[in-house]
Coordinates of C-alpha atoms and ligand atoms in Angstrom, one line a residue:
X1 CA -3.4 28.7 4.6
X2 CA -2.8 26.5 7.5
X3 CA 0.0 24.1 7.0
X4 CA 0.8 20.6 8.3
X5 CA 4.1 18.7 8.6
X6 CA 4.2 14.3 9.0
X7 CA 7.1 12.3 10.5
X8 CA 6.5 8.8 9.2
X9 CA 8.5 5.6 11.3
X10 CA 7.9 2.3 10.4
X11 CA 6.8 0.2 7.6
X12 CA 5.2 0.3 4.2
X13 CA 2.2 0.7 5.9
X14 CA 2.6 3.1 7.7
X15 CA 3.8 4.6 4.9
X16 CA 0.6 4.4 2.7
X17 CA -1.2 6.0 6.0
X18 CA 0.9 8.7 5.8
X19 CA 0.1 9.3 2.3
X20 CA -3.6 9.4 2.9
X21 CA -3.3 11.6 5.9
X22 CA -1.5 13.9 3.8
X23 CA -4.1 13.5 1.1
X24 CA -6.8 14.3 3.3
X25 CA -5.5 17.6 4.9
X26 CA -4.7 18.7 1.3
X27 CA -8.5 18.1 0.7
X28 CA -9.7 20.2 3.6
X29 CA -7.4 23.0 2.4
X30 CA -4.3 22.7 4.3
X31 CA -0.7 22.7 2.6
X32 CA 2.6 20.7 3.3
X33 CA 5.0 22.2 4.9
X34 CA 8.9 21.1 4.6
X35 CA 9.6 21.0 8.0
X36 CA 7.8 21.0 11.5
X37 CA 9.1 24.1 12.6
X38 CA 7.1 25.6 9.6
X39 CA 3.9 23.7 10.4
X40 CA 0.5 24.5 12.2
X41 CA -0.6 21.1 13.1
X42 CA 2.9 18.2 13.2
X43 CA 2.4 14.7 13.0
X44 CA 3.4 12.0 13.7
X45 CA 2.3 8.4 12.5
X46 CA 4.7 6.2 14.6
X47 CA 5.8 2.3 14.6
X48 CA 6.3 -0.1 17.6
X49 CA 7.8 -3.0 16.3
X50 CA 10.5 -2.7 18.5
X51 CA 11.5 -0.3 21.6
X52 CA 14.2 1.4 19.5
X53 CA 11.7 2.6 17.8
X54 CA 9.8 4.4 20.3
X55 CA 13.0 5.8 21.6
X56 CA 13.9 7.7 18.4
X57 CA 10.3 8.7 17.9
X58 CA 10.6 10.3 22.1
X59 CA 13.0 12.5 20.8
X60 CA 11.1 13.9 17.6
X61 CA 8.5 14.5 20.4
X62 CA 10.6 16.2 22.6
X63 CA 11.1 18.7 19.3
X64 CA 7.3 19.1 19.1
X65 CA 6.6 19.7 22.6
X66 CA 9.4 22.7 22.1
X67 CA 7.4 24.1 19.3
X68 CA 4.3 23.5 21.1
X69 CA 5.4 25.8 23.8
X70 CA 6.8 28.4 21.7
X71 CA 3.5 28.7 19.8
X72 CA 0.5 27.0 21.5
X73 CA -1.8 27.9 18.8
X74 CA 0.0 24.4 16.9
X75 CA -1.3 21.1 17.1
X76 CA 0.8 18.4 17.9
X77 CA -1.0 14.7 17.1
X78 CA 0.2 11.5 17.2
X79 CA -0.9 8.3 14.9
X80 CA -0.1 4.8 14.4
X81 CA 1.2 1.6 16.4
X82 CA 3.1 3.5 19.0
X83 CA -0.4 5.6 19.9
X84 CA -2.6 2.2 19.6
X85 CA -0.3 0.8 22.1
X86 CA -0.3 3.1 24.6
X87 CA -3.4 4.7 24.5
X88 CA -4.9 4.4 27.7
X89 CA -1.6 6.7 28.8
X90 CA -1.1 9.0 25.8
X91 CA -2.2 12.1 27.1
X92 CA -1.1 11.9 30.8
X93 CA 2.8 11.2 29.9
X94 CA 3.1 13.9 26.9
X95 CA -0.2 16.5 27.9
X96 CA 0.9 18.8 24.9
X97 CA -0.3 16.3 22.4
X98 CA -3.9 17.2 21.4
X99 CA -4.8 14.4 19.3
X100 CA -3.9 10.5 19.3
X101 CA -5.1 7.9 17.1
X102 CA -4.5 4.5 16.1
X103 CA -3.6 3.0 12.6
X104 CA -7.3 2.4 11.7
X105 CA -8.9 6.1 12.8
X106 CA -6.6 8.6 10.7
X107 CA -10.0 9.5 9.0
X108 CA -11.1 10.6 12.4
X109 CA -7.9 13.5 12.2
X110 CA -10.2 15.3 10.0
X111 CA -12.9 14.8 12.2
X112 CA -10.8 16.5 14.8
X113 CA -9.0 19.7 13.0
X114 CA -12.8 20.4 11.8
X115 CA -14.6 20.5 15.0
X116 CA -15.4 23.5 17.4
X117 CA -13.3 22.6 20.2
X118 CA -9.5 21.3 20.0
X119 CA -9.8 19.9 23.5
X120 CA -7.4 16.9 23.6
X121 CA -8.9 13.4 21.7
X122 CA -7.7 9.8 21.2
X123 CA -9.4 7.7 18.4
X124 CA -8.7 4.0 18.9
X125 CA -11.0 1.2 17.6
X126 CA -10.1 -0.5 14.7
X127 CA -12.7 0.3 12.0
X128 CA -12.1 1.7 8.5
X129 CA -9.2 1.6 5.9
X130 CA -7.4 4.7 5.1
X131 CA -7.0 3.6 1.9
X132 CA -10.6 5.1 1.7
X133 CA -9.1 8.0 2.0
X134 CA -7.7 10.8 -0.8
X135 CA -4.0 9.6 -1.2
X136 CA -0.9 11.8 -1.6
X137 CA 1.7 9.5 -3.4
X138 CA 5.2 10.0 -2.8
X139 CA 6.3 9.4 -6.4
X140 CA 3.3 9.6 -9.5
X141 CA 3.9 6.3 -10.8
X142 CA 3.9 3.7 -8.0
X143 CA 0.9 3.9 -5.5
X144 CA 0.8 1.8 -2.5
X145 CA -2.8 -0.2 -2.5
X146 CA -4.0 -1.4 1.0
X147 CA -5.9 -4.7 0.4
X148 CA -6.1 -5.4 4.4
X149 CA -5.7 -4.7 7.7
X150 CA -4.5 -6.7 10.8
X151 CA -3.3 -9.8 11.8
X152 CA -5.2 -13.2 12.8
X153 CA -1.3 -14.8 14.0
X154 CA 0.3 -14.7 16.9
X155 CA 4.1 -14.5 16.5
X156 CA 5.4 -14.4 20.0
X157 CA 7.5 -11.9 19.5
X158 CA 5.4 -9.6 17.6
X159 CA 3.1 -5.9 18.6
X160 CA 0.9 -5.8 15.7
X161 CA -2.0 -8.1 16.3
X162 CA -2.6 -5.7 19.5
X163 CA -2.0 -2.2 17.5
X164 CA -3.8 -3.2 14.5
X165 CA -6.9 -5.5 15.1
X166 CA -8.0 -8.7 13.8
X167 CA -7.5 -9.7 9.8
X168 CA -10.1 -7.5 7.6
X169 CA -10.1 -7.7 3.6
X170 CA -11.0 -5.0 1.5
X171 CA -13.7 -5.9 -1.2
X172 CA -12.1 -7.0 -4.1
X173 CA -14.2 -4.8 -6.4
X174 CA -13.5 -1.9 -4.1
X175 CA -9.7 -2.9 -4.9
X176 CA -10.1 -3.4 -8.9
X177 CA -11.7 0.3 -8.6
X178 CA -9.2 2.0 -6.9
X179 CA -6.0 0.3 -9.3
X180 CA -7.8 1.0 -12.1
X181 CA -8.5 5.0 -10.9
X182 CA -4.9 4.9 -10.1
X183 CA -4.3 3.6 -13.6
X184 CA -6.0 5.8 -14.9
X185 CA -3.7 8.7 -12.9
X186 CA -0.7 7.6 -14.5
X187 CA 0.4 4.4 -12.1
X188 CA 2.3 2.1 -13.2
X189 CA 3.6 -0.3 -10.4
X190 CA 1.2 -1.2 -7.6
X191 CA 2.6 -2.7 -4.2
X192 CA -0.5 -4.4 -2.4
X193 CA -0.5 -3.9 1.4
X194 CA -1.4 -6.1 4.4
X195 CA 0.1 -7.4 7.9
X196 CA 0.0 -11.2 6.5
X197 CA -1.3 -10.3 2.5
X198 CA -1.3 -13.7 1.3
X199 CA -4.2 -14.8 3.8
X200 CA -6.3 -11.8 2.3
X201 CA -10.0 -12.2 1.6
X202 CA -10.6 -15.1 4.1
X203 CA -12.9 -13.0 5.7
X204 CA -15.0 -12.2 2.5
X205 CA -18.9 -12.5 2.8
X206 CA -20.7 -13.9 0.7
X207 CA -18.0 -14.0 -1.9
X208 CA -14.6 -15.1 -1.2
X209 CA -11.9 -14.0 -3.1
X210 CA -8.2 -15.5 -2.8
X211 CA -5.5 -13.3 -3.4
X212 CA -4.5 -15.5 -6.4
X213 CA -7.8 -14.4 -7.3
X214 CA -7.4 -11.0 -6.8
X215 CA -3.8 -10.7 -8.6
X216 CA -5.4 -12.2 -11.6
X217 CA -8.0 -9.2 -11.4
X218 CA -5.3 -6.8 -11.3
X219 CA -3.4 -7.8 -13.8
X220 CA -5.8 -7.6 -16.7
X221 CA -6.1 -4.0 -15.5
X222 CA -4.1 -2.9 -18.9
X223 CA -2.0 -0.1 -17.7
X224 CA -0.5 -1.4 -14.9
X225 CA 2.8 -2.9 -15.6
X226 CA 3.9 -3.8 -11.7
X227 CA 2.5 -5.9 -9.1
X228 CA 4.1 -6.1 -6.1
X229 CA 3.0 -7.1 -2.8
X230 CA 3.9 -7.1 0.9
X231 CA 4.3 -8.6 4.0
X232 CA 3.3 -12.6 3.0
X233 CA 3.3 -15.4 5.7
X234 CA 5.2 -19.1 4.8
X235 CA 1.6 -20.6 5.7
X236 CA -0.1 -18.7 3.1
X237 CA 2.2 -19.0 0.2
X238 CA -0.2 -21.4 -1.5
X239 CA 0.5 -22.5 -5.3
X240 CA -2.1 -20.9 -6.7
X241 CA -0.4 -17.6 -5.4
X242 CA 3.0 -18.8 -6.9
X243 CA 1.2 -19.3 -10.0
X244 CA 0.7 -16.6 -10.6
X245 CA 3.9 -15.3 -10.7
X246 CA 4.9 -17.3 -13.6
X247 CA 1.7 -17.0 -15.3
X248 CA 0.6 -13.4 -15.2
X249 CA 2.7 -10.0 -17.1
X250 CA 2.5 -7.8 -14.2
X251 CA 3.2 -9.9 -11.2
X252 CA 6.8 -9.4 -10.7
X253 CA 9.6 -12.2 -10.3
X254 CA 10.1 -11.0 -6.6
X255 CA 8.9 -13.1 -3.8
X256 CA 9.5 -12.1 0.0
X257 CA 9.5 -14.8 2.1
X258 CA 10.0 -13.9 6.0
X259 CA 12.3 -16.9 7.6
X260 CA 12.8 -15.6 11.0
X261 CA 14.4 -18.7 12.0
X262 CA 15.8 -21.6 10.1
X263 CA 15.5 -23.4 13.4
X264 CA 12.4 -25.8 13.8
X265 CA 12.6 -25.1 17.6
X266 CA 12.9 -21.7 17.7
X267 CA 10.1 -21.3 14.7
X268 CA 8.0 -22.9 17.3
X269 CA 8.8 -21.1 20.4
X270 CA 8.0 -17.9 18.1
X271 CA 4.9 -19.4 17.4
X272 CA 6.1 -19.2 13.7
X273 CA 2.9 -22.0 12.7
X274 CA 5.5 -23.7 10.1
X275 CA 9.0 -25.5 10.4
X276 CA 12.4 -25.5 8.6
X277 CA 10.9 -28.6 6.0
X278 CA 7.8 -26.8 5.3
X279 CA 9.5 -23.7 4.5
X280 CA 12.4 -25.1 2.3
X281 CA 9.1 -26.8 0.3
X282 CA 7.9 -23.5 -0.3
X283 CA 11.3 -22.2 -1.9
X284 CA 11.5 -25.3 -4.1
X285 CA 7.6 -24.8 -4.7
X286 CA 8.6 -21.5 -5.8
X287 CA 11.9 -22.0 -7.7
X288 CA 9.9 -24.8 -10.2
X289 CA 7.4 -22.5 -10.9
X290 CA 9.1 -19.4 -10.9
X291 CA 13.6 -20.5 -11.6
X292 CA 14.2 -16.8 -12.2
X293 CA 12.8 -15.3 -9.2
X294 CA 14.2 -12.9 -6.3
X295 CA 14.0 -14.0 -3.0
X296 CA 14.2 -12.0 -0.3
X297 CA 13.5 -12.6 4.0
X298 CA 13.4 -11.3 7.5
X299 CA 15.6 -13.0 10.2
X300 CA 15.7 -12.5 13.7
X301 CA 19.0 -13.2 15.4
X302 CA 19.2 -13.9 19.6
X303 CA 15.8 -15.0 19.8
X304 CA 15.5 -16.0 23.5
X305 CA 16.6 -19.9 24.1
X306 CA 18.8 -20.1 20.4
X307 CA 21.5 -22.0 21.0
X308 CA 24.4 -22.0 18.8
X309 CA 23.0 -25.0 17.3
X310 CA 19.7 -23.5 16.3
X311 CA 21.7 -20.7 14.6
X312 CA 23.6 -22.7 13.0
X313 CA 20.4 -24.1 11.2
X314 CA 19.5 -20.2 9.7
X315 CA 22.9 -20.1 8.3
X316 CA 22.5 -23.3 6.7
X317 CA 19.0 -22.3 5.2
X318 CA 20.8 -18.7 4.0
X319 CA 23.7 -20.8 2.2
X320 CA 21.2 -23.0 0.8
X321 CA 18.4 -20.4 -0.7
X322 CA 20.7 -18.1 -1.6
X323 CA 18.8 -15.0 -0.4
X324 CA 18.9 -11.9 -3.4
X325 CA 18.8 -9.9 0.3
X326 CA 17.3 -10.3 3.5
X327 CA 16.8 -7.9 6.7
X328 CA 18.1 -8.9 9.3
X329 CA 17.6 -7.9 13.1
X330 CA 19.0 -8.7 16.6
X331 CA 16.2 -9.7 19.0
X332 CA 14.9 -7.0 21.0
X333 CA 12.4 -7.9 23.8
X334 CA 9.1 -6.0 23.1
X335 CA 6.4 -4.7 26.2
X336 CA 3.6 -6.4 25.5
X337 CA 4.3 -9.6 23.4
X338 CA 4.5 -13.1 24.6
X339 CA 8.7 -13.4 23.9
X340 CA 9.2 -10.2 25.8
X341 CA 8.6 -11.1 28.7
X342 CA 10.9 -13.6 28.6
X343 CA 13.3 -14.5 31.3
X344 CA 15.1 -17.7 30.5
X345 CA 17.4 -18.3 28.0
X346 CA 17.9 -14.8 26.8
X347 CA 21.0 -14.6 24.7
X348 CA 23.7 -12.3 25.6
X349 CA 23.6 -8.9 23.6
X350 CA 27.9 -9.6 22.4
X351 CA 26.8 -13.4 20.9
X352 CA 23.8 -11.7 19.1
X353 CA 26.1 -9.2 17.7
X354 CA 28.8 -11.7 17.0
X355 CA 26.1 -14.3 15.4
X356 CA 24.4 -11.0 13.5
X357 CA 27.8 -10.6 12.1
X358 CA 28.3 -14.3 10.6
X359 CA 24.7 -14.3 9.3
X360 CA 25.3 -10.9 7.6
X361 CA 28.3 -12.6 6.1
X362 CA 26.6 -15.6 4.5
X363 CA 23.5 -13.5 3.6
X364 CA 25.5 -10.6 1.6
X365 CA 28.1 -13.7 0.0
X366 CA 25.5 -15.3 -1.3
X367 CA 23.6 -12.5 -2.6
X368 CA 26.4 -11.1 -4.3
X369 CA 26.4 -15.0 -5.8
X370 CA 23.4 -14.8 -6.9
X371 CA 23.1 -11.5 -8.6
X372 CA 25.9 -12.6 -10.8
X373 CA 22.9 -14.5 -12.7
X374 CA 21.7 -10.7 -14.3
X375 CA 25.0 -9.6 -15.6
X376 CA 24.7 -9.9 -19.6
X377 CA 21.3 -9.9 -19.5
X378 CA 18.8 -6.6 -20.6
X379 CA 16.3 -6.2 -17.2
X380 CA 13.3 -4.1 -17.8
X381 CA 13.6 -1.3 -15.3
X382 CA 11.1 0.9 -13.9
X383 CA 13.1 4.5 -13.5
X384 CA 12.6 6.8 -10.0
X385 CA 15.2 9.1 -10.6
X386 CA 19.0 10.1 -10.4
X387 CA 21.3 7.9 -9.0
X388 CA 21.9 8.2 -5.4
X389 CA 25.5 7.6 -5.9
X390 CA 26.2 9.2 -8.6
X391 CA 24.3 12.8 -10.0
X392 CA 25.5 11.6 -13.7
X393 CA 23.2 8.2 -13.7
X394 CA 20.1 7.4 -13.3
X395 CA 18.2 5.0 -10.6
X396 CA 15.2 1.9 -11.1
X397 CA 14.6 -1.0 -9.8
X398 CA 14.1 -4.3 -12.0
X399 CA 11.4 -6.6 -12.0
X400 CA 13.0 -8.6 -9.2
X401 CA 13.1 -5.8 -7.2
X402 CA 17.0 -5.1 -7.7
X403 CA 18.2 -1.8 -7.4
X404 CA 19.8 -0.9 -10.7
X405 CA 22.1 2.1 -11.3
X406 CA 23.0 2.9 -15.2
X407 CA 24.2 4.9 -17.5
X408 CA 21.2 6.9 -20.4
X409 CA 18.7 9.0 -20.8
X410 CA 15.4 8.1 -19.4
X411 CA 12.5 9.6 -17.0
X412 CA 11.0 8.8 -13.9
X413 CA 8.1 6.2 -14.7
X414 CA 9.3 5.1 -17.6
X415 CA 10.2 1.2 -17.7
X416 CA 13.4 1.1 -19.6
X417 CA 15.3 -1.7 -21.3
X418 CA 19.1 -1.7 -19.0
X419 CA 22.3 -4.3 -20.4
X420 CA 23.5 -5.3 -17.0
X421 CA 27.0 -4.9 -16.8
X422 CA 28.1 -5.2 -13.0
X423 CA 26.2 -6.6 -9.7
X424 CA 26.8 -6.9 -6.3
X425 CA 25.3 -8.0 -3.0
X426 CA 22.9 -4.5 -2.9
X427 CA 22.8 -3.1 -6.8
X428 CA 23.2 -3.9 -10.4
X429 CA 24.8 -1.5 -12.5
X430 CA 24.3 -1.2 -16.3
X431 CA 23.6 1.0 -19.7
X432 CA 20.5 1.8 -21.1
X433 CA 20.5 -0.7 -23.9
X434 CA 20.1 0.9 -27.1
X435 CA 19.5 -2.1 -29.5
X436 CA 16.2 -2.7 -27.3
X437 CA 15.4 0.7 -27.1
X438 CA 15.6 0.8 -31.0
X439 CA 13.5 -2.2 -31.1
X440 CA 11.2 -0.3 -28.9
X441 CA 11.0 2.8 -31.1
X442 CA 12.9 4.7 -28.9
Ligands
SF4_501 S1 2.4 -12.5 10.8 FE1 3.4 -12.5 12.8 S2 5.1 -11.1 12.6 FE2 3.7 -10.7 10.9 S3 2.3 -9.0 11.6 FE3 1.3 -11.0 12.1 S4 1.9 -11.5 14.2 FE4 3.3 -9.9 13.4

C-alpha cells in the first residue's frame, strides 16, 4: 500500500484542507505514514501570511528534495497559499516538485496520483470547496466545517485575497447536511470556517442566508453541543450574530474580534474599513448582550507610519477590553500586498520589538485579570486529553475557549462539569466537580 505523509503550516484552514486531503488519499487506498521519510507521495499544504513562513516551509523542502533524489519513484507536491502565490514559478525554482496546487484544487491531487502520467502539474483556479471532500479529523469529536472561501476585503497588508479568490458561501443546506452527518459520527463541537465568516452567505442565490441564520440552523441540530467559529471581521459583527450568542445553547461565549490597530489612522492606512469608535461599539454591543463572554484579537505591532502615539492608542484599547488573549505579531512586509511595498515610515525592527514587548505586557496583565472572573465557578468543559503539563491530569477547553487543566476522571469528548480553582493569563486549573457530576448521574 502506497503511503503518504502531510506537513500542514498556517491556519485553521489550512488545517481543515489538510484533513480532507488526507481523507481523500485514505479513500483511494493509500495509508498515513508518520513521517516523510516513510512516505511515497509528501505533502505539503503551505501558508503565506508572512515571509517567515515561506522561509521555514524552504527548509522542509529542502528535506523533500533529499528524499526525492534518494528515491525518485516519490512524489513530492505542494498545496496551499504559498503554491497559489507563486505559481507561475513553482516548477522552475524547485523542478523536483511534481505536483502544485492552490487552496481551492486539493480535489484535483487525486486527479493527479490517478492519472497515467506523473509528468509535473499545477492546479490553480479557485473553484470547489474541499470541504466536499472525505475528511480525516484530527480528533473524533470536534470537526472543522468550512462554510466559505475567500476574501471580498482588502487589508493592505494582507496575501489572502490573492491566494484564495473572491468571497464564495457554501449552501446552507449543504452545511446543515454535513453537521448533522458529522453529528451523527460522534461530533460534538463544530468550528465554522471562513477568511471573513461573519460576511458569509452574501453571495447566496436566490436565497440568502445570514450567518445568524445559519447558526440558528445549526444549533437545533440536537447533538451538537459546540459552535464555534473563525476568522470574523469588526464590519460584520452585526447584532443579529451577537444574538445569537446569548440566545442559542451551542453557540459558545467566545467571540474573536481581530483589532489590528487601536489607532484610527493606522486602521485606515491598513485599509481596516472601520475605526477605534466603531470597534469599541462592537465590544460594548457584545458585552450587553453577551457580560460573560471571552474576547480574544489579533494585533499587528510596527505597522509602517505608527508613531508612538498611534501605539499608544492599541494599548489603551487592550487596557480597556481586557482581552481573555490576543495574538500578537510584529509587522513583517509581505511581496505582493499593498503595505509591503512600503517605503516610508517603516518602523525600526528594535522599537517594534520594544513596543511588542509593552503590548505583550498589558495584554497578558489583563488577561490574567480577567480570568480571575471563573475561579469558584463549575465551567462545562469539553475533554481532549491528558494534560500537556502534567501526565496525572487531564486537558479541555471551556465554553469560552479557556484552556482548562484539572484534576478526575474523564474521556476525550466528554463535556465535563470542572470547580475552577486557579487561573492565569493562558489556563484555568481545576477538579472535576463531583457534586455536578452526581447531579449528572455520573
Ligand atoms: S479580512 Fe483582511 S486580513 Fe482577513 S483575510 Fe481578508 S484581507 Fe486578509
Amino acid at each position: 500500500m502506497k503511503r503518504y505523509h502531510v506537513t500542514t503550516f498556517g491556519c485553521q484552514m489550512n488545517e481543515h484542507d489538510s484533513e480532507r486531503m488526507k481523507g481523500m488519499l485514505d479513500s483511494l487506498g493509500y495509508a498515513e505514514a508518520a513521517a516523510a521519510e516513510e512516505a511515497d507521495v509528501i505533502l505539503f499544504n503551505t501558508c503565506s501570511i508572512r515571509e517567515k513562513a515561506d522561509s521555514r516551509f524552504l527548509a522542509h523542502l529542502g528535506h523533500a528534495k533529499r528524499l526525492k533524489l534518494a528515491d525518485p519513484t516519490r512524489v513530492v507536491g505542494v498545496g496551499g497559499c504559498w503554491a497559489q502565490s507563486v505559481k507561475d514559478e513553482v516548477f522552475e525554482r524547485f523542478p523536483f516538485v511534481d505536483v502544485a496546487f492552490g487552496p481551492g484544487q486539493v480535489h484535483k491531487l487525486a486527479e493527479f496520483l490517478t492519472s497515467d502520467s506523473l509528468t509535473a502539474q499545477g492546479f490553480f483556479e479557485f473553484e470547489g470547496f474541499t470541504g466536499h471532500l472525505p475528511g480525516k479529523r484530527a480528533r473524533e469529536f470536534q470537526a472543522w466545517v468550512q462554510i466559505s472561501v475567500g476574501c471580498n476585503m482588502a487589508c493592505s497588508y494582507c496575501i489572502v485575497p490573492s491566494t484564495r479568490g473572491r468571497e464564495v458561501s457554501r449552501p446552507a443546506d449543504e452545511l446543515v447536511e454535513e453537521v448533522r452527518a458529522l453529528a451523527a459520527d460522534g461530533v460534538r463541537e463544530v468550528t465554522l470556517l471562513g477568511q471573513n465568516v461573519n460576511s458569509y452567505g452574501r453571495d447566496l442565490r436566490p436565497t440568502r442566508t445570514s450567518f445568524a441564520e445559519l447558526l440558528e440552523r445549526l444549533d437545533a441540530i440536537d447533538a451538537i453541543k459546540r459552535i464555534r467559529y473563525t476568522s470574523p471581521h469588526p464590519k460584520d459583527m452585526r447584532e443579529d450574530v451577537i444574538l445569537a450568542h446569548a440566545q442559542l445553547p451551542s453557540v459558545c461565549e467566545h467571540i474573536h474580534l481581530p483589532l489590528q490597530s487601536g489607532s484610527s489612522r493606522i486602521l485606515k492606512a491598513m485599509r481596516r474599513t472601520y475605526t477605534r469608535e466603531r470597534y469599541l461599539d462592537r465590544v460594548a454591543l457584545i458585552r450587553e448582550h453577551v457580560p460573560d463572554v471571552a474576547i480574544t484579537t489579533d494585533i499587528i505591532v510596527g505597522f509602517p507610519g505608527e508613531t508612538e502615539a498611534d501605539f499608544a492608542q492599541t494599548l489603551e484599547v487592550c487596557e480597556d477590553v481586557g482581552y481573555d488573549s490576543a495574538f500578537t505579531f510584529v509587522f513583517s512586509p509581505r511581496r505582493g500586498t499593498e503595505a509591503g511595498a512600503l517605503a516610508d515610515g517603516l518602523v525600526a525592527h528594535e522599537e517594534k520589538v520594544e513596543r511588542m514587548q509593552r503590548l505583550v505586557e498589558v495584554v497578558q496583565r489583563r488577561a490574567a485579570e480577567r480570568a480571575q472572573r471563573f475561579v469558584g465557578r463549575s465551567l462545562d468543559v469539553l475533554v481532549e486529553g491528558t494534560s500537556r503539563t502534567d501526565a496525572s491530569r487531564l486537558r479541555g477547553r471551556s465554553r469560552h475557549n479557556k484552556a482548562v487543566n484539572f484534576s478526575g476522571l474523564a474521556a476525550p469528548g466528554e463535556i465535563v462539569p470542572v470547580q475552577i480553582t486557579g487561573a492565569t493569563s493562558q489556563t484555568l486549573s481545576g477538579e472535576l466537580s463531583l457534586l455536578a457530576a452526581a447531579s449528572r448521574g455520573r
